């Protein structure tokens, strides 16, 4: 169960479901809720239009869930749906509030599945709707208005309270004091009813659904404080606590508003990605007219116009136009990339300089952007070791805290003879000060911020426990081809070669898909393709011209004698033209531009670095010397790589394997944690725990640095929440913390935890420290 019990009622519902079973829980919940609550339905969702039919015969439905409070709310929904017939998986992401259900059977089962979520007391809405009526934004506006009313009333009540306090020495008569109390009541009671609505509504909705949440004890505390004050006023008592009740509400609202804003900042990355896919796109029809469609409604093969300065809303290939594209949303690279016909672009990229016409290859949930969001969601909601610790502690909240509050009240009244009014206020302070929000946020806040930071650097987490395992790494093993190198041949410069020779060879090379031909064409740049080029498999290309045949290919193909090449020499092509000397084009798989710098930084930080490759000894030795790796092995097959990794782990090393996620699956799985450089189209296929994009190796250092910082912040958050509860609870129990002080302490603890997590967002990366 990967959950965090932020609200006590979710913990209670968890225990109740395990005790009674899901059906019995529903029966009890419905009995408490009453017919009106059972009849409450969400607005029409048109579920049939939102169901996606998958190739494997399953159906998929994605909706937004409103009313989520904590990780246990996620667990309740997932557990209830998982027990429905036909359901293969049900996942709720607390960050984006997306519910994804996959099931086998009739499409009509969607209505019953949605009803299951409603019966738990949550509201469903279309996930792909533009959030103009986002309940989160409306909730924050309500909090702000309530906070303003509570603050204004608190200032006026405090003026009346100062008069009462100054009159306690005997200068104020009973009638005057009672009048002041009644004036305070006239201001405080309407304020409590209005400003307390965010807490009261949440508490009532939870109780109607047969559960509780953190707003229940808050509502009880504010109501009890106001009721005690009204009782004292009616009976001409000396003490009323209207000022405390309103100030308590004010500070609770301040804390709740700031907490909501901070949580919004923590989840802004995923929501920003989702927002990129909501803008309508311009689809060109066959008759030349244009129409605006939602990205998810654009069919494959359609032609889309993307104006300069507009974001791409679909995945596709450039059909017409030349422009520069900002690819930072995918690769993390800030330099624009030129594109021309045939180039691939992805949803979320920004067209910078000129209009483009694209042929659609994927839209909606099939785009790379949607895949990135799903990866972020999966990484944020997994169950790591620290999450399990927080779960076990928070699970005890409901029985322990209410028992402590009741015991505190009874001890003060029965054992110490304190009047019931102040004893009740002490018990209220205990209820408020022990709210486990800080504990619930200690781990997920760091996870969300870390995922955000890595995503901005072009790094995606595919495993929820990857950060925790990366923090323990002390040994890094690199593969060669496609990892330390770019994995593609590049044409080497040759002073003896003329530009005209390169351009002529490129006219033949552009007619072939061979990697060396494509590298040659890439070096020459855009240009014409010669007519009549014939490709000879395994040899090269030839073209008939006046005076004979032109050939571009291997030594043997162009008529040269085979000679043994020095070890370490890369591949080559030869251009042979009638009456001219053959011209050699040499290629090499170059090291990434920052490979040597990154390896040096890792070694300086204390990591052990190795290179394992299946390539020839001389080639591996040359690359190892170039990038600065002293420990290397060549001619190592996949089994040999796995054996070496097993050897390192047996020696007590924690190994990060960095390799090609498509070809080194066995080696990646054999390491403690793995990372892979991958192009955009490979993200879903790679077997690695993490994926970094672009042509730099620096993300490996950024990844390790972020993991170390995240691990330290999680430990700091958990340590702070432990110290807070060890000191705050006893202070409240002995009567040294009023409900007002308890509200400030409770809100501050949550803000401290979130603020500490947000330090990771602004920290500089790239310095991996062991």
XYZ file of C-alpha atoms in Angstrom:
770
model
C 0.000 0.000 0.000
C 1.806 3.138 -1.236
C -0.017 5.793 0.759
C 0.516 8.582 3.273
C -2.228 9.028 5.874
C -2.485 12.803 5.947
C -6.033 12.679 7.262
C -7.109 10.555 10.212
C -10.342 9.455 8.587
C -8.522 7.828 5.694
C -6.534 5.832 8.211
C -9.820 4.942 9.909
C -11.418 3.959 6.610
C -8.374 1.808 5.836
C -8.785 -0.055 9.126
C -12.567 -0.307 8.678
C -12.325 -1.793 5.188
C -9.858 -4.396 6.406
C -12.114 -5.199 9.348
C -15.505 -5.281 7.610
C -14.682 -5.791 3.944
C -15.435 -3.372 1.111
C -19.153 -4.189 0.746
C -19.786 -3.845 4.468
C -17.888 -0.578 4.456
C -20.157 0.738 1.673
C -23.262 -0.329 3.623
C -22.100 1.452 6.745
C -21.007 4.502 4.747
C -24.353 4.750 2.936
C -26.260 4.408 6.208
C -24.319 7.344 7.652
C -24.569 9.419 4.499
C -28.315 9.208 4.011
C -30.361 9.087 0.802
C -29.464 12.614 -0.305
C -25.764 11.926 -0.253
C -26.212 8.586 -2.025
C -28.164 10.256 -4.792
C -25.532 12.932 -5.391
C -24.021 12.526 -8.828
C -21.367 14.332 -10.806
C -22.273 16.236 -13.929
C -22.553 14.129 -17.067
C -19.098 12.921 -18.058
C -19.947 11.342 -21.419
C -17.852 8.372 -20.402
C -18.406 6.476 -23.643
C -16.586 9.228 -25.563
C -13.602 9.108 -23.202
C -12.968 5.350 -23.286
C -9.925 4.307 -25.294
C -9.772 0.822 -26.789
C -6.270 -0.634 -26.405
C -4.655 -3.045 -28.918
C -4.553 -5.844 -26.308
C -8.343 -5.814 -25.972
C -8.524 -3.802 -22.768
C -10.301 -0.488 -22.308
C -8.761 2.604 -20.706
C -10.516 5.533 -19.029
C -8.814 8.646 -17.640
C -10.640 11.080 -15.376
C -9.794 13.782 -12.849
C -10.632 13.118 -9.193
C -11.542 16.127 -7.045
C -11.459 15.983 -3.261
C -8.195 14.084 -2.793
C -6.621 14.932 0.562
C -3.700 12.551 0.971
C -2.117 9.311 -0.170
C -4.651 7.211 1.706
C -7.416 8.726 -0.410
C -5.483 7.323 -3.360
C -5.331 3.917 -1.683
C -9.094 3.887 -0.985
C -9.953 4.570 -4.630
C -7.418 2.113 -6.028
C -8.491 -0.637 -3.608
C -12.190 -0.175 -4.333
C -11.656 -0.242 -8.104
C -9.210 -3.155 -8.026
C -11.909 -5.331 -6.427
C -14.354 -4.715 -9.274
C -14.749 -7.549 -11.823
C -12.649 -7.154 -14.939
C -10.411 -4.360 -13.628
C -6.736 -5.019 -14.439
C -5.309 -1.830 -12.964
C -6.466 1.375 -11.306
C -3.982 4.158 -10.564
C -4.539 7.588 -9.053
C -1.832 10.234 -9.097
C -2.056 12.624 -6.154
C -0.015 15.260 -7.980
C -2.065 15.566 -11.166
C -5.282 14.050 -9.717
C -5.506 11.733 -12.738
C -7.362 8.435 -12.372
C -6.437 5.780 -14.958
C -8.550 2.616 -15.092
C -7.886 -0.372 -17.369
C -10.351 -3.261 -17.595
C -11.466 -6.144 -19.773
C -15.058 -6.678 -20.728
C -17.854 -4.455 -21.904
C -17.317 -0.723 -22.367
C -20.488 -0.185 -20.340
C -18.593 -1.215 -17.185
C -17.207 2.339 -17.095
C -20.429 3.675 -15.540
C -20.196 1.214 -12.665
C -16.533 1.995 -12.094
C -17.252 5.716 -11.949
C -20.083 5.052 -9.521
C -17.658 3.144 -7.286
C -15.499 6.250 -6.936
C -18.535 8.467 -6.290
C -19.708 6.182 -3.506
C -16.434 6.854 -1.712
C -17.350 10.555 -1.635
C -15.162 11.895 -4.468
C -16.167 13.927 -7.505
C -15.123 12.985 -11.030
C -14.507 15.409 -13.877
C -13.105 15.179 -17.401
C -9.338 15.051 -17.154
C -8.685 16.836 -20.431
C -10.877 19.854 -19.692
C -9.192 23.248 -19.634
C -8.998 24.101 -15.964
C -10.817 27.429 -16.067
C -13.028 26.045 -13.313
C -10.249 24.122 -11.605
C -11.558 23.304 -8.114
C -8.066 23.811 -6.726
C -7.976 27.431 -7.924
C -11.521 28.034 -6.660
C -10.565 26.512 -3.314
C -7.618 28.886 -3.011
C -9.851 31.889 -3.801
C -12.296 30.774 -1.098
C -9.443 30.419 1.381
C -8.166 33.894 0.551
C -11.585 35.497 1.064
C -12.155 33.593 4.293
C -8.696 34.566 5.534
C -9.396 38.258 4.836
C -12.697 38.148 6.729
C -11.124 36.288 9.664
C -8.191 38.715 9.835
C -10.429 41.817 9.761
C -12.731 40.395 12.444
C -9.805 39.293 14.606
C -8.421 42.846 14.707
C -11.766 44.293 15.807
C -12.357 41.585 18.429
C -8.857 42.129 19.796
C -9.700 45.809 20.414
C -12.678 44.727 22.543
C -10.613 42.060 24.273
C -7.955 44.596 25.281
C -10.649 46.510 27.124
C -11.792 43.360 28.952
C -8.229 42.384 29.857
C -7.429 45.802 31.226
C -10.598 45.685 33.339
C -9.746 42.415 35.099
C -8.047 44.378 37.860
C -11.494 45.489 39.021
C -12.113 48.709 37.110
C -14.715 47.083 34.811
C -18.090 45.976 36.094
C -19.850 42.751 35.217
C -22.417 44.458 32.976
C -19.720 46.228 30.955
C -17.666 43.054 30.621
C -20.720 41.086 29.481
C -21.522 43.810 26.942
C -18.004 43.572 25.531
C -18.370 39.809 25.315
C -21.672 40.144 23.452
C -20.151 42.624 21.004
C -17.311 40.192 20.429
C -19.844 37.405 19.882
C -21.737 39.475 17.292
C -18.527 39.770 15.289
C -17.030 36.338 15.986
C -19.958 33.974 15.423
C -20.812 35.136 11.854
C -17.092 35.172 11.104
C -16.685 31.589 12.295
C -19.662 30.493 10.186
C -18.287 32.174 7.054
C -14.527 31.836 7.402
C -14.789 28.296 8.753
C -16.652 27.029 5.677
C -13.570 25.485 3.994
C -13.056 23.316 7.085
C -16.728 22.688 7.883
C -17.661 21.664 4.332
C -14.749 19.264 4.102
C -15.510 17.768 7.513
C -19.233 17.335 6.765
C -18.523 15.743 3.370
C -16.097 13.314 4.981
C -18.515 12.356 7.744
C -21.333 11.847 5.226
C -19.062 9.498 3.301
C -18.553 7.429 6.440
C -15.015 8.606 7.098
C -13.130 11.459 8.710
C -10.308 13.751 7.704
C -7.964 16.308 9.205
C -10.644 19.030 8.988
C -12.873 17.167 11.452
C -10.709 17.818 14.550
C -10.083 21.394 13.335
C -13.820 21.997 12.965
C -14.432 20.432 16.371
C -11.758 22.634 17.920
C -13.079 25.898 16.454
C -16.691 24.985 17.263
C -15.892 23.986 20.858
C -13.902 27.171 21.452
C -16.780 29.318 20.126
C -19.382 27.326 22.092
C -17.437 27.662 25.354
C -17.158 31.416 24.777
C -20.888 31.750 24.081
C -21.672 29.711 27.221
C -19.480 32.007 29.308
C -21.120 35.083 27.810
C -24.654 33.842 28.471
C -23.732 33.017 32.075
C -21.860 36.332 32.647
C -18.561 34.505 33.015
C -15.221 36.236 33.424
C -13.557 34.624 30.405
C -14.634 34.337 26.782
C -12.426 33.108 23.987
C -13.935 34.724 20.905
C -10.637 36.401 20.120
C -8.845 33.054 20.376
C -11.440 31.270 18.202
C -11.213 33.828 15.388
C -7.437 34.133 15.621
C -7.216 30.329 15.607
C -9.304 30.263 12.444
C -7.238 33.052 10.884
C -3.919 31.284 11.429
C -5.374 27.970 10.256
C -6.537 29.681 7.069
C -3.150 31.332 6.564
C -1.449 27.981 6.961
C -3.949 26.197 4.705
C -3.633 28.851 1.980
C 0.172 28.868 2.019
C 0.208 25.074 2.128
C -2.090 24.930 -0.895
C 0.083 27.377 -2.807
C 3.242 25.471 -1.913
C 1.718 22.166 -2.974
C 0.648 23.833 -6.215
C 4.209 24.918 -6.862
C 5.484 21.416 -6.161
C 3.109 19.880 -8.701
C 3.436 22.680 -11.261
C 5.790 20.695 -13.523
C 3.378 17.872 -14.281
C 0.420 20.232 -14.598
C 2.456 22.504 -16.874
C 3.197 19.559 -19.133
C -0.490 18.673 -19.222
C -1.409 22.268 -20.064
C 0.927 22.186 -23.084
C -1.264 19.525 -24.662
C -4.570 21.368 -24.193
C -4.175 24.171 -26.721
C -6.189 23.619 -29.918
C -4.238 22.907 -33.107
C -4.862 24.124 -36.654
C -5.780 21.225 -38.961
C -5.633 21.790 -42.730
C -8.364 20.066 -44.729
C -7.996 18.685 -48.247
C -9.830 21.718 -49.706
C -7.295 24.091 -48.124
C -9.514 25.363 -45.321
C -8.349 25.312 -41.715
C -10.184 24.261 -38.569
C -9.293 24.223 -34.879
C -9.448 20.859 -33.078
C -8.493 19.629 -29.632
C -5.154 17.781 -29.877
C -6.701 14.475 -28.808
C -9.215 14.705 -31.678
C -6.649 15.044 -34.470
C -6.396 11.795 -36.495
C -3.108 10.263 -37.608
C -2.086 11.315 -41.087
C -3.750 14.727 -40.830
C -1.844 17.870 -41.801
C -1.363 20.453 -39.060
C -0.142 24.037 -39.435
C 2.115 25.340 -36.652
C 2.737 29.084 -36.796
C 5.951 30.743 -35.636
C 5.818 31.190 -31.865
C 3.208 28.414 -31.441
C 3.659 25.200 -29.479
C 3.340 21.909 -31.282
C 0.252 20.065 -30.042
C 0.868 16.652 -31.632
C 3.714 14.327 -32.581
C 4.562 14.402 -36.250
C 7.052 14.817 -39.073
C 7.769 18.040 -40.940
C 6.007 17.927 -44.311
C 6.912 21.441 -45.451
C 8.895 24.366 -44.089
C 12.243 25.051 -42.421
C 12.400 26.470 -38.913
C 14.125 26.351 -35.532
C 12.511 24.377 -32.706
C 12.889 24.806 -28.941
C 13.189 21.177 -27.770
C 13.918 21.899 -24.087
C 10.654 20.337 -22.933
C 11.927 16.967 -24.237
C 15.718 17.077 -24.192
C 16.482 19.708 -21.556
C 18.762 21.415 -24.108
C 18.283 25.181 -24.355
C 19.821 25.645 -27.834
C 17.208 25.666 -30.646
C 17.396 22.799 -33.150
C 16.909 23.406 -36.891
C 14.285 21.217 -38.584
C 13.488 20.575 -42.229
C 11.138 18.255 -44.129
C 11.381 14.745 -42.735
C 12.439 15.805 -39.222
C 10.423 14.550 -36.263
C 8.878 16.947 -33.768
C 6.922 16.239 -30.605
C 4.059 17.772 -28.656
C 5.194 20.534 -26.319
C 8.064 21.739 -28.517
C 7.996 25.430 -29.492
C 8.236 26.548 -33.131
C 10.452 29.634 -33.152
C 11.131 31.157 -36.549
C 8.860 30.075 -39.441
C 5.565 28.264 -40.103
C 5.652 24.486 -40.432
C 3.286 21.923 -41.881
C 3.343 18.648 -39.981
C 1.997 15.205 -40.752
C 0.482 13.791 -37.573
C 1.952 10.534 -36.257
C 0.423 10.569 -32.737
C -2.021 12.690 -30.756
C -3.616 12.820 -27.316
C -2.456 10.049 -25.002
C -0.226 8.598 -27.698
C 2.195 11.546 -27.753
C 5.619 11.673 -26.185
C 4.370 14.457 -23.908
C 1.672 12.162 -22.485
C 4.272 9.432 -21.988
C 6.526 11.845 -20.058
C 3.637 12.802 -17.773
C 2.862 9.124 -17.137
C 6.515 8.486 -16.261
C 6.525 11.421 -13.824
C 3.321 10.181 -12.215
C 4.729 6.680 -11.814
C 7.914 8.047 -10.270
C 6.033 10.241 -7.804
C 3.603 7.681 -6.420
C 5.796 4.674 -5.732
C 6.543 3.159 -2.347
C 10.113 3.787 -1.210
C 11.617 2.824 2.148
C 11.042 6.228 3.737
C 7.457 6.267 2.473
C 6.858 2.954 4.233
C 8.241 4.402 7.475
C 5.938 7.425 7.213
C 3.004 5.103 6.458
C 3.543 3.009 9.578
C 3.812 6.072 11.811
C 0.864 7.929 10.300
C -1.347 4.822 10.426
C -1.387 5.072 14.221
C -2.591 8.683 14.151
C -6.332 8.213 14.624
C -6.395 5.955 17.688
C -3.363 7.488 19.405
C -4.146 11.173 18.992
C -7.800 10.962 19.991
C -6.902 8.795 22.968
C -4.263 11.318 24.035
C -6.710 14.236 23.692
C -9.393 12.489 25.770
C -6.830 11.388 28.349
C -5.544 14.964 28.599
C -9.042 16.309 29.228
C -9.804 13.681 31.876
C -6.442 14.133 33.591
C -6.866 17.892 33.946
C -10.437 17.670 35.163
C -10.274 14.588 37.403
C -6.671 14.432 38.570
C -5.803 18.124 38.779
C -9.259 19.584 39.429
C -9.156 22.061 36.570
C -12.468 23.484 35.366
C -13.881 21.761 32.326
C -13.675 24.850 30.111
C -9.883 25.356 30.198
C -9.353 21.567 30.228
C -11.376 21.304 27.033
C -9.278 24.036 25.431
C -6.122 22.068 26.291
C -7.612 18.946 24.680
C -8.497 20.997 21.582
C -4.888 22.208 21.406
C -3.690 18.587 21.507
C -6.027 17.657 18.637
C -4.821 20.520 16.464
C -1.106 20.436 17.170
C -0.761 16.726 16.345
C -2.182 16.882 12.817
C 0.222 14.705 10.770
C 0.348 16.920 7.662
C 4.086 17.486 7.975
C 4.744 13.749 8.224
C 2.494 13.062 5.235
C 4.352 15.650 3.142
C 7.890 14.738 4.274
C 8.608 12.269 1.447
C 6.202 13.041 -1.447
C 7.044 16.768 -1.441
C 10.707 15.939 -2.049
C 9.824 13.336 -4.694
C 7.686 15.785 -6.667
C 10.263 18.601 -6.531
C 13.081 16.215 -7.495
C 11.089 14.904 -10.473
C 10.412 18.504 -11.522
C 14.097 19.441 -11.332
C 15.230 16.373 -13.263
C 12.557 16.820 -15.911
C 13.783 20.373 -16.554
C 17.268 18.916 -17.082
C 15.976 16.389 -19.622
C 16.041 13.459 -17.162
C 13.027 11.221 -16.583
C 12.557 8.757 -13.732
C 10.908 5.477 -14.708
C 11.094 3.888 -11.255
C 9.660 5.319 -8.056
C 12.570 3.965 -5.990
C 15.314 5.119 -8.373
C 16.210 8.237 -6.371
C 16.613 6.240 -3.177
C 18.887 3.698 -4.894
C 20.875 6.403 -6.706
C 21.688 8.052 -3.376
C 23.634 4.917 -2.361
C 25.692 4.588 -5.540
C 29.487 4.495 -5.180
C 30.464 2.807 -8.471
C 29.497 3.835 -12.003
C 29.886 1.477 -14.964
C 29.612 2.937 -18.475
C 28.924 1.181 -21.740
C 30.786 2.600 -24.748
C 28.713 2.808 -27.907
C 25.793 5.189 -27.566
C 26.682 6.019 -23.956
C 30.146 7.527 -23.711
C 29.933 8.041 -27.464
C 27.032 9.456 -29.457
C 26.301 6.070 -31.032
C 26.392 7.412 -34.562
C 29.259 7.764 -37.073
C 30.485 11.282 -37.852
C 32.577 12.222 -40.853
C 36.135 13.110 -39.832
C 37.732 16.240 -41.295
C 40.363 15.745 -43.998
C 42.435 18.740 -45.213
C 43.217 16.949 -48.464
C 39.544 16.546 -49.358
C 37.818 19.249 -51.414
C 34.315 20.512 -50.598
C 33.257 19.702 -54.164
C 34.184 16.043 -53.608
C 32.077 15.923 -50.442
C 29.078 17.500 -52.185
C 29.295 15.098 -55.132
C 29.530 12.063 -52.833
C 26.539 13.371 -50.888
C 24.356 13.337 -54.022
C 24.756 9.547 -53.998
C 24.654 9.148 -50.225
C 21.289 10.921 -49.902
C 19.714 8.044 -51.833
C 20.665 5.493 -49.152
C 19.578 4.754 -45.579
C 22.914 3.177 -44.617
C 24.338 4.766 -41.420
C 27.579 5.809 -43.137
C 25.689 7.272 -46.090
C 23.441 9.206 -43.747
C 26.479 10.482 -41.829
C 28.078 11.667 -45.059
C 24.869 13.370 -46.175
C 24.503 14.971 -42.760
C 28.019 16.404 -42.994
C 27.342 17.845 -46.449
C 24.014 19.409 -45.470
C 20.813 19.696 -47.524
C 21.203 19.203 -51.258
C 20.056 17.354 -54.369
C 19.840 13.590 -54.871
C 21.357 12.128 -58.004
C 18.969 10.361 -60.371
C 19.615 6.738 -61.221
C 21.546 5.742 -58.093
C 21.639 1.979 -57.595
C 22.387 0.500 -54.175
C 24.351 -2.756 -54.056
C 23.625 -4.508 -50.740
C 26.716 -4.970 -48.602
C 28.917 -3.023 -50.985
C 27.799 0.536 -51.749
C 26.131 2.669 -54.412
C 26.835 3.265 -58.062
C 25.753 5.748 -60.691
C 26.251 5.670 -64.445
C 27.724 8.884 -65.874
C 29.382 9.936 -69.103
C 32.650 8.077 -69.294
C 31.867 5.246 -66.909
C 30.424 4.394 -63.475
C 30.784 6.294 -60.219
C 30.930 4.186 -57.082
C 30.657 5.041 -53.398
C 31.323 2.207 -50.971
C 33.897 -0.155 -49.554
C 37.502 -0.564 -50.715
C 36.718 -3.765 -52.582
C 33.622 -2.244 -54.204
C 35.588 0.650 -55.722
C 38.390 -1.675 -56.890
C 41.034 -1.013 -54.267
C 43.152 -3.774 -52.751
C 42.132 -4.806 -49.246
C 44.737 -3.734 -46.700
C 44.781 -4.464 -42.956
C 43.646 -1.370 -41.095
C 45.345 -0.297 -37.866
C 43.400 -1.313 -34.764
C 41.189 1.504 -33.608
C 40.602 2.841 -37.126
C 36.955 3.561 -37.754
C 34.765 2.717 -40.768
C 35.301 4.327 -44.167
C 33.720 4.972 -47.557
C 35.563 5.434 -50.841
C 34.447 7.538 -53.816
C 35.724 6.317 -57.173
C 35.120 8.318 -60.377
C 36.343 7.488 -63.894
C 39.775 8.946 -64.509
C 40.305 10.216 -60.940
C 42.035 8.988 -57.808
C 39.684 7.422 -55.227
C 38.825 9.674 -52.302
C 38.550 8.332 -48.761
C 35.833 9.413 -46.273
C 36.717 8.284 -42.737
C 34.193 8.110 -39.916
C 34.334 7.777 -36.147
C 31.850 7.338 -33.310
C 32.911 10.364 -31.295
C 32.794 10.700 -27.549
C 30.142 12.990 -26.179
C 31.412 16.539 -25.965
C 31.372 16.655 -22.163
C 32.298 12.998 -21.523
C 35.824 13.722 -20.258
C 34.617 16.602 -18.089
C 31.813 14.513 -16.579
C 34.060 11.534 -15.861
C 36.628 13.838 -14.223
C 33.909 15.358 -12.017
C 32.674 11.908 -10.963
C 36.198 10.729 -10.135
C 36.877 13.918 -8.179
C 33.683 13.352 -6.209
C 34.980 9.937 -5.129
C 33.042 7.590 -7.384
C 34.729 4.535 -8.892
C 34.259 4.614 -12.686
C 34.605 1.676 -15.095
C 34.088 1.108 -18.805
C 32.709 -2.193 -20.160
C 32.437 -2.620 -23.929
C 32.046 -5.349 -26.500
C 34.200 -3.399 -28.956
C 37.811 -4.127 -29.944
C 40.574 -3.620 -27.410
C 42.369 -0.799 -29.237
C 39.153 1.139 -29.809
C 38.086 0.835 -26.164
C 41.571 1.711 -24.938
C 41.630 4.855 -27.066
C 38.247 6.020 -25.807
C 39.108 5.226 -22.167
C 42.271 7.297 -22.465
C 40.359 10.142 -24.122
C 37.726 10.430 -21.386
C 40.009 9.554 -18.470
C 38.784 6.107 -17.337
C 41.587 3.950 -15.980
C 39.551 0.784 -15.309
C 38.199 -0.653 -18.576
C 37.454 -3.986 -20.211
C 37.010 -4.694 -23.925
C 35.401 -7.528 -25.938
C 32.883 -8.118 -23.115
C 29.662 -9.810 -24.204
C 26.317 -9.219 -22.404
C 26.886 -12.205 -20.121
C 30.325 -10.886 -19.237
C 28.881 -7.492 -18.350
C 26.352 -9.113 -16.031
C 29.112 -11.192 -14.428
C 31.245 -8.106 -13.770
C 28.295 -6.256 -12.239
C 27.524 -9.253 -10.031
C 31.161 -9.301 -8.964
C 31.051 -5.639 -7.976
C 27.816 -6.065 -6.028
C 29.198 -9.121 -4.240
C 32.090 -6.931 -3.119
C 29.616 -4.580 -1.443
C 29.583 -1.929 -4.140
C 26.404 -0.072 -5.097
C 26.504 0.052 -8.882
C 24.952 2.451 -11.367
C 25.001 0.991 -14.885
C 24.812 3.567 -17.678
C 24.136 1.874 -20.993
C 21.973 1.617 -24.062
C 18.524 0.893 -22.674
C 17.470 -0.933 -25.849
C 20.410 -3.326 -26.138
C 21.832 -3.666 -22.622
C 18.657 -4.743 -20.839
C 20.357 -7.640 -19.045
C 23.229 -5.499 -17.739
C 20.871 -2.718 -16.702
C 18.774 -5.185 -14.730
C 21.861 -6.656 -13.069
C 22.919 -3.323 -11.530
C 21.505 -1.733 -8.378
C 20.145 1.103 -10.493
C 20.441 1.992 -14.170
C 20.398 4.987 -16.478
C 20.192 5.191 -20.222
C 20.678 7.834 -22.900
C 17.651 7.617 -25.151
C 16.144 9.509 -28.007
C 12.594 10.738 -27.600
C 11.053 7.790 -29.435
C 12.883 5.290 -27.217
C 11.651 6.519 -23.822
C 8.877 3.966 -23.445
C 11.011 1.042 -24.657
C 14.196 1.483 -22.638
C 14.695 -0.896 -19.731
C 16.556 1.605 -17.544
C 15.308 3.113 -14.268
C 16.096 6.604 -15.545
C 16.405 8.116 -19.006
C 18.366 11.209 -20.017
C 18.167 12.913 -23.384
C 20.378 15.088 -25.515
C 24.001 14.704 -26.543
C 25.530 15.470 -23.132
C 26.748 13.032 -20.481
C 26.394 15.680 -17.763
C 22.875 14.534 -16.780
C 24.480 11.504 -15.085
C 26.212 13.857 -12.631
C 23.012 15.919 -12.258
C 21.059 12.738 -11.524
C 23.428 11.606 -8.780
C 23.594 15.099 -7.299
C 19.801 15.390 -7.161
C 19.470 11.927 -5.606
C 21.944 12.786 -2.841
C 20.249 16.091 -2.095
C 16.785 14.490 -2.142
C 17.908 11.770 0.271
C 19.297 14.377 2.653
C 16.118 16.493 2.469
C 13.900 13.467 3.154
C 15.959 12.623 6.227
C 15.785 16.245 7.368
C 12.003 16.326 6.894
C 11.435 13.074 8.766
C 13.795 14.188 11.527
C 12.023 17.516 11.852
C 8.564 15.928 12.064
C 9.829 13.520 14.744
C 11.337 16.329 16.827
C 8.245 18.491 16.310
C 5.897 15.842 17.657
C 8.222 14.898 20.530
C 8.159 18.487 21.779
C 4.813 19.855 20.563
C 2.549 17.142 21.962
C 3.872 17.271 25.557
C 3.784 21.081 25.469
C 0.121 21.002 24.444
C -0.733 18.315 27.016
C 0.660 20.322 29.952
C -1.370 23.339 28.901
C 1.471 25.528 27.616
C 0.016 25.763 24.096
C -3.365 27.367 23.481
C -5.415 26.324 20.440
C -4.118 29.481 18.750
C -0.492 28.492 19.354
C -1.305 24.944 18.243
C -2.739 26.236 14.957
C 0.369 28.301 14.274
C 2.638 25.364 15.115
C 0.688 22.877 12.996
C 0.593 25.151 9.942
C 4.229 26.132 10.352
C 5.386 22.505 10.495
C 3.767 21.754 7.122
C 5.203 24.899 5.554
C 8.684 24.122 6.887
C 8.589 20.647 5.353
C 7.399 21.952 1.961
C 9.843 24.863 2.059
C 12.696 22.507 2.824
C 11.713 20.319 -0.148
C 11.537 23.349 -2.438
C 15.193 24.091 -1.669
C 15.953 21.276 -4.101
C 14.194 23.154 -6.897
C 16.546 26.100 -6.671
C 19.728 24.149 -5.933
C 22.396 23.983 -8.608
C 23.053 20.580 -10.082
C 25.950 18.916 -11.762
C 28.143 18.285 -8.725
C 27.634 14.719 -7.693
C 28.881 14.188 -4.173
C 29.227 10.688 -2.732
